[in-house]
PDB file of C-alpha atoms and ligand atoms in Angstrom:
ATOM      1  CA  MET Z   1      62.342 201.227 163.360  1.00 89.00           C
ATOM      2  CA  LEU Z   2      64.530 200.995 166.395  1.00 95.00           C
ATOM      3  CA  LYS Z   3      66.356 198.171 168.152  1.00 97.00           C
ATOM      4  CA  THR Z   4      68.936 197.864 170.830  1.00 97.00           C
ATOM      5  CA  PHE Z   5      71.944 195.540 170.563  1.00 98.00           C
ATOM      6  CA  GLY Z   6      74.823 194.354 172.684  1.00 98.00           C
ATOM      7  CA  LEU Z   7      78.409 194.492 171.330  1.00 98.00           C
ATOM      8  CA  GLY Z   8      80.587 191.600 170.224  1.00 97.00           C
ATOM      9  CA  ASP Z   9      84.352 191.622 169.935  1.00 97.00           C
ATOM     10  CA  ILE Z  10      85.567 194.322 167.615  1.00 98.00           C
ATOM     11  CA  LEU Z  11      87.472 193.095 164.505  1.00 98.00           C
ATOM     12  CA  GLN Z  12      90.234 195.005 162.814  1.00 98.00           C
ATOM     13  CA  GLY Z  13      91.815 193.638 159.636  1.00 98.00           C
ATOM     14  CA  SER Z  14      92.874 194.192 156.061  1.00 98.00           C
ATOM     15  CA  LEU Z  15      92.162 192.876 152.569  1.00 98.00           C
ATOM     16  CA  MET Z  16      94.825 192.102 149.973  1.00 98.00           C
ATOM     17  CA  LYS Z  17      95.572 193.987 146.794  1.00 98.00           C
ATOM     18  CA  GLY Z  18      93.304 192.670 144.046  1.00 98.00           C
ATOM     19  CA  ASP Z  19      90.577 191.477 146.414  1.00 98.00           C
ATOM     20  CA  ASP Z  20      86.995 192.383 145.598  1.00 98.00           C
ATOM     21  CA  LEU Z  21      86.214 194.792 148.426  1.00 98.00           C
ATOM     22  CA  ILE Z  22      82.532 193.822 148.950  1.00 98.00           C
ATOM     23  CA  GLY Z  23      83.236 190.116 148.401  1.00 98.00           C
ATOM     24  CA  GLY Z  24      86.185 190.163 150.815  1.00 98.00           C
ATOM     25  CA  LEU Z  25      84.235 191.970 153.564  1.00 98.00           C
ATOM     26  CA  THR Z  26      81.251 189.666 153.063  1.00 98.00           C
ATOM     27  CA  ALA Z  27      83.578 186.608 153.448  1.00 98.00           C
ATOM     28  CA  VAL Z  28      84.954 187.977 156.747  1.00 98.00           C
ATOM     29  CA  ILE Z  29      81.391 188.767 157.977  1.00 98.00           C
ATOM     30  CA  LYS Z  30      80.096 185.271 157.066  1.00 98.00           C
ATOM     31  CA  GLY Z  31      83.225 183.547 158.298  1.00 98.00           C
ATOM     32  CA  ARG Z  32      82.746 185.125 161.709  1.00 97.00           C
ATOM     33  CA  GLY Z  33      79.010 184.477 161.815  1.00 97.00           C
ATOM     34  CA  ILE Z  34      78.226 188.197 162.182  1.00 98.00           C
ATOM     35  CA  ALA Z  35      74.556 189.048 161.626  1.00 97.00           C
ATOM     36  CA  SER Z  36      74.469 192.743 162.333  1.00 98.00           C
ATOM     37  CA  GLY Z  37      76.932 195.526 163.067  1.00 98.00           C
ATOM     38  CA  ILE Z  38      78.940 198.473 161.719  1.00 98.00           C
ATOM     39  CA  VAL Z  39      81.709 198.487 159.134  1.00 98.00           C
ATOM     40  CA  SER Z  40      84.286 201.242 158.612  1.00 98.00           C
ATOM     41  CA  GLY Z  41      87.503 201.460 156.656  1.00 98.00           C
ATOM     42  CA  ILE Z  42      90.164 203.431 154.767  1.00 98.00           C
ATOM     43  CA  GLY Z  43      92.589 202.574 152.009  1.00 98.00           C
ATOM     44  CA  ALA Z  44      92.698 202.707 148.194  1.00 98.00           C
ATOM     45  CA  VAL Z  45      91.119 200.981 145.222  1.00 98.00           C
ATOM     46  CA  THR Z  46      92.153 200.432 141.600  1.00 98.00           C
ATOM     47  CA  GLU Z  47      88.600 200.243 140.297  1.00 98.00           C
ATOM     48  CA  ALA Z  48      85.315 201.334 141.866  1.00 98.00           C
ATOM     49  CA  HIS Z  49      81.712 200.400 141.101  1.00 98.00           C
ATOM     50  CA  ILE Z  50      79.563 203.088 142.597  1.00 98.00           C
ATOM     51  CA  GLY Z  51      75.811 203.449 142.577  1.00 98.00           C
ATOM     52  CA  TYR Z  52      73.543 206.427 142.783  1.00 98.00           C
ATOM     53  CA  PHE Z  53      69.911 205.624 143.670  1.00 98.00           C
ATOM     54  CA  ASN Z  54      67.654 207.608 141.369  1.00 97.00           C
ATOM     55  CA  ALA Z  55      64.461 208.238 143.361  1.00 97.00           C
ATOM     56  CA  GLY Z  56      62.671 209.208 140.148  1.00 97.00           C
ATOM     57  CA  THR Z  57      63.212 205.860 138.378  1.00 97.00           C
ATOM     58  CA  LYS Z  58      63.642 203.953 141.646  1.00 97.00           C
ATOM     59  CA  LYS Z  59      66.744 202.324 140.174  1.00 96.00           C
ATOM     60  CA  TYR Z  60      70.429 202.422 140.939  1.00 97.00           C
ATOM     61  CA  GLU Z  61      72.571 204.078 138.308  1.00 98.00           C
ATOM     62  CA  GLU Z  62      75.904 202.206 138.463  1.00 98.00           C
ATOM     63  CA  LYS Z  63      79.115 203.782 137.187  1.00 98.00           C
ATOM     64  CA  VAL Z  64      82.513 202.157 136.983  1.00 98.00           C
ATOM     65  CA  PHE Z  65      85.666 204.235 137.689  1.00 98.00           C
ATOM     66  CA  GLN Z  66      88.805 202.507 136.416  1.00 98.00           C
ATOM     67  CA  GLU Z  67      91.394 204.573 138.171  1.00 97.00           C
ATOM     68  CA  ASN Z  68      93.339 204.629 141.423  1.00 98.00           C
ATOM     69  CA  LEU Z  69      91.205 206.217 144.086  1.00 98.00           C
ATOM     70  CA  GLU Z  70      91.806 206.796 147.791  1.00 98.00           C
ATOM     71  CA  ILE Z  71      89.137 205.551 150.236  1.00 98.00           C
ATOM     72  CA  VAL Z  72      88.697 208.674 152.267  1.00 98.00           C
ATOM     73  CA  SER Z  73      85.876 207.167 154.252  1.00 98.00           C
ATOM     74  CA  LEU Z  74      84.004 203.887 153.980  1.00 98.00           C
ATOM     75  CA  ARG Z  75      81.167 203.002 156.254  1.00 98.00           C
ATOM     76  CA  GLY Z  76      78.206 200.709 156.260  1.00 98.00           C
ATOM     77  CA  ASN Z  77      75.949 198.407 158.198  1.00 98.00           C
ATOM     78  CA  ILE Z  78      75.307 194.697 158.384  1.00 98.00           C
ATOM     79  CA  SER Z  79      71.843 193.154 158.389  1.00 98.00           C
ATOM     80  CA  TYR Z  80      69.876 190.463 156.509  1.00 97.00           C
ATOM     81  CA  ARG Z  81      68.419 190.492 153.021  1.00 96.00           C
ATOM     82  CA  ASP Z  82      66.924 187.453 151.183  1.00 93.00           C
ATOM     83  CA  ALA Z  83      67.847 185.171 154.107  1.00 93.00           C
ATOM     84  CA  GLU Z  84      71.544 186.069 153.785  1.00 96.00           C
ATOM     85  CA  VAL Z  85      73.757 188.434 155.692  1.00 97.00           C
ATOM     86  CA  PHE Z  86      74.105 191.664 153.712  1.00 97.00           C
ATOM     87  CA  PRO Z  87      76.696 194.370 154.258  1.00 98.00           C
ATOM     88  CA  HIS Z  88      75.405 197.720 152.900  1.00 98.00           C
ATOM     89  CA  ILE Z  89      78.464 199.866 152.187  1.00 98.00           C
ATOM     90  CA  HIS Z  90      78.917 203.520 151.125  1.00 98.00           C
ATOM     91  CA  ALA Z  91      82.193 205.241 150.453  1.00 98.00           C
ATOM     92  CA  VAL Z  92      83.750 208.611 149.640  1.00 98.00           C
ATOM     93  CA  LEU Z  93      86.767 208.200 147.288  1.00 98.00           C
ATOM     94  CA  SER Z  94      89.223 210.854 146.229  1.00 98.00           C
ATOM     95  CA  ARG Z  95      91.086 211.449 143.045  1.00 98.00           C
ATOM     96  CA  ARG Z  96      94.584 212.657 142.210  1.00 97.00           C
ATOM     97  CA  ASP Z  97      93.214 216.202 141.912  1.00 97.00           C
ATOM     98  CA  PHE Z  98      91.826 215.848 145.472  1.00 98.00           C
ATOM     99  CA  SER Z  99      88.206 215.968 144.249  1.00 98.00           C
ATOM    100  CA  ALA Z 100      85.856 213.391 145.742  1.00 98.00           C
ATOM    101  CA  ILE Z 101      83.249 211.014 144.438  1.00 98.00           C
ATOM    102  CA  GLY Z 102      81.054 208.705 146.396  1.00 98.00           C
ATOM    103  CA  GLY Z 103      77.968 206.600 146.788  1.00 98.00           C
ATOM    104  CA  HIS Z 104      76.783 203.045 147.256  1.00 98.00           C
ATOM    105  CA  LEU Z 105      79.617 200.555 146.697  1.00 98.00           C
ATOM    106  CA  PHE Z 106      78.906 197.532 144.459  1.00 98.00           C
ATOM    107  CA  PRO Z 107      80.881 194.328 143.984  1.00 98.00           C
ATOM    108  CA  GLY Z 108      83.561 194.776 141.360  1.00 98.00           C
ATOM    109  CA  THR Z 109      85.418 197.331 143.447  1.00 98.00           C
ATOM    110  CA  HIS Z 110      89.033 196.208 143.626  1.00 98.00           C
ATOM    111  CA  VAL Z 111      91.296 196.733 146.593  1.00 98.00           C
ATOM    112  CA  TYR Z 112      94.732 198.292 146.306  1.00 98.00           C
ATOM    113  CA  ALA Z 113      94.969 198.438 150.107  1.00 98.00           C
ATOM    114  CA  PHE Z 114      92.151 198.274 152.637  1.00 98.00           C
ATOM    115  CA  GLU Z 115      92.128 198.458 156.382  1.00 98.00           C
ATOM    116  CA  PHE Z 116      88.830 197.959 158.133  1.00 98.00           C
ATOM    117  CA  GLU Z 117      87.036 197.630 161.443  1.00 98.00           C
ATOM    118  CA  ILE Z 118      83.862 195.627 162.088  1.00 98.00           C
ATOM    119  CA  ILE Z 119      81.829 196.158 165.267  1.00 98.00           C
ATOM    120  CA  PRO Z 120      79.464 193.141 165.514  1.00 98.00           C
ATOM    121  CA  PHE Z 121      76.178 193.572 167.271  1.00 98.00           C
ATOM    122  CA  GLU Z 122      74.600 190.894 169.440  1.00 98.00           C
ATOM    123  CA  GLY Z 123      70.837 190.558 169.140  1.00 96.00           C
ATOM    124  CA  LYS Z 124      68.165 189.888 166.526  1.00 96.00           C
ATOM    125  CA  PRO Z 125      69.350 191.519 163.266  1.00 97.00           C
ATOM    126  CA  PHE Z 126      67.294 193.782 161.068  1.00 98.00           C
ATOM    127  CA  VAL Z 127      65.837 191.997 158.044  1.00 97.00           C
ATOM    128  CA  ARG Z 128      65.450 193.924 154.749  1.00 97.00           C
ATOM    129  CA  GLY Z 129      62.323 193.690 152.640  1.00 97.00           C
ATOM    130  CA  PHE Z 130      61.277 195.481 149.473  1.00 97.00           C
ATOM    131  CA  ASP Z 131      59.701 198.846 150.222  1.00 97.00           C
ATOM    132  CA  GLU Z 132      57.135 199.838 147.501  1.00 96.00           C
ATOM    133  CA  ASP Z 133      57.234 203.535 148.502  1.00 96.00           C
ATOM    134  CA  THR Z 134      60.951 204.028 147.958  1.00 97.00           C
ATOM    135  CA  GLY Z 135      61.887 201.119 145.682  1.00 96.00           C
ATOM    136  CA  LEU Z 136      64.612 200.166 148.189  1.00 97.00           C
ATOM    137  CA  PHE Z 137      65.142 197.109 150.374  1.00 96.00           C
ATOM    138  CA  LEU Z 138      64.663 198.669 153.796  1.00 97.00           C
ATOM    139  CA  TRP Z 139      64.633 197.286 157.316  1.00 97.00           C
ATOM    140  CA  LYS Z 140      61.185 195.710 157.803  1.00 96.00           C
ATOM    141  CA  GLU Z 141      61.567 193.526 160.830  1.00 91.00           C
TER     142      GLU Z 141
HETATM  143 ZN1   ZN L 201      73.373 202.226 149.560  1.00 87.10          ZN
END
């Protein structure tokens, strides 16, 4: 699938310590009426809920990390799922020993500090639908 988009005004901002990272980003996106675009960010979290999609079982395996982690790189996209705007976010997080973990970021991830950019797209957004083949909600229209 391929689409072309125009660009809206780029947003740069931050969330507060204690905020739910996915919830906070979603609130900004909904508040600005953004339907599609790119998200990026850096910062730190006090707790992370990370998913690994197991292609064998076609289910996410979610793991909770209750520790201070640096957000080395967070990126994602914005589209629609179930008639609602849906930010799909992945992140690489680092530990005190400088090792890294990463994956799909779920709600429940709590901000220590978070600085982000959102590049909104102008045009008809992608809409996710369930894909039997992969077990994922992929862009269908
Ligand atoms: Zn994902």
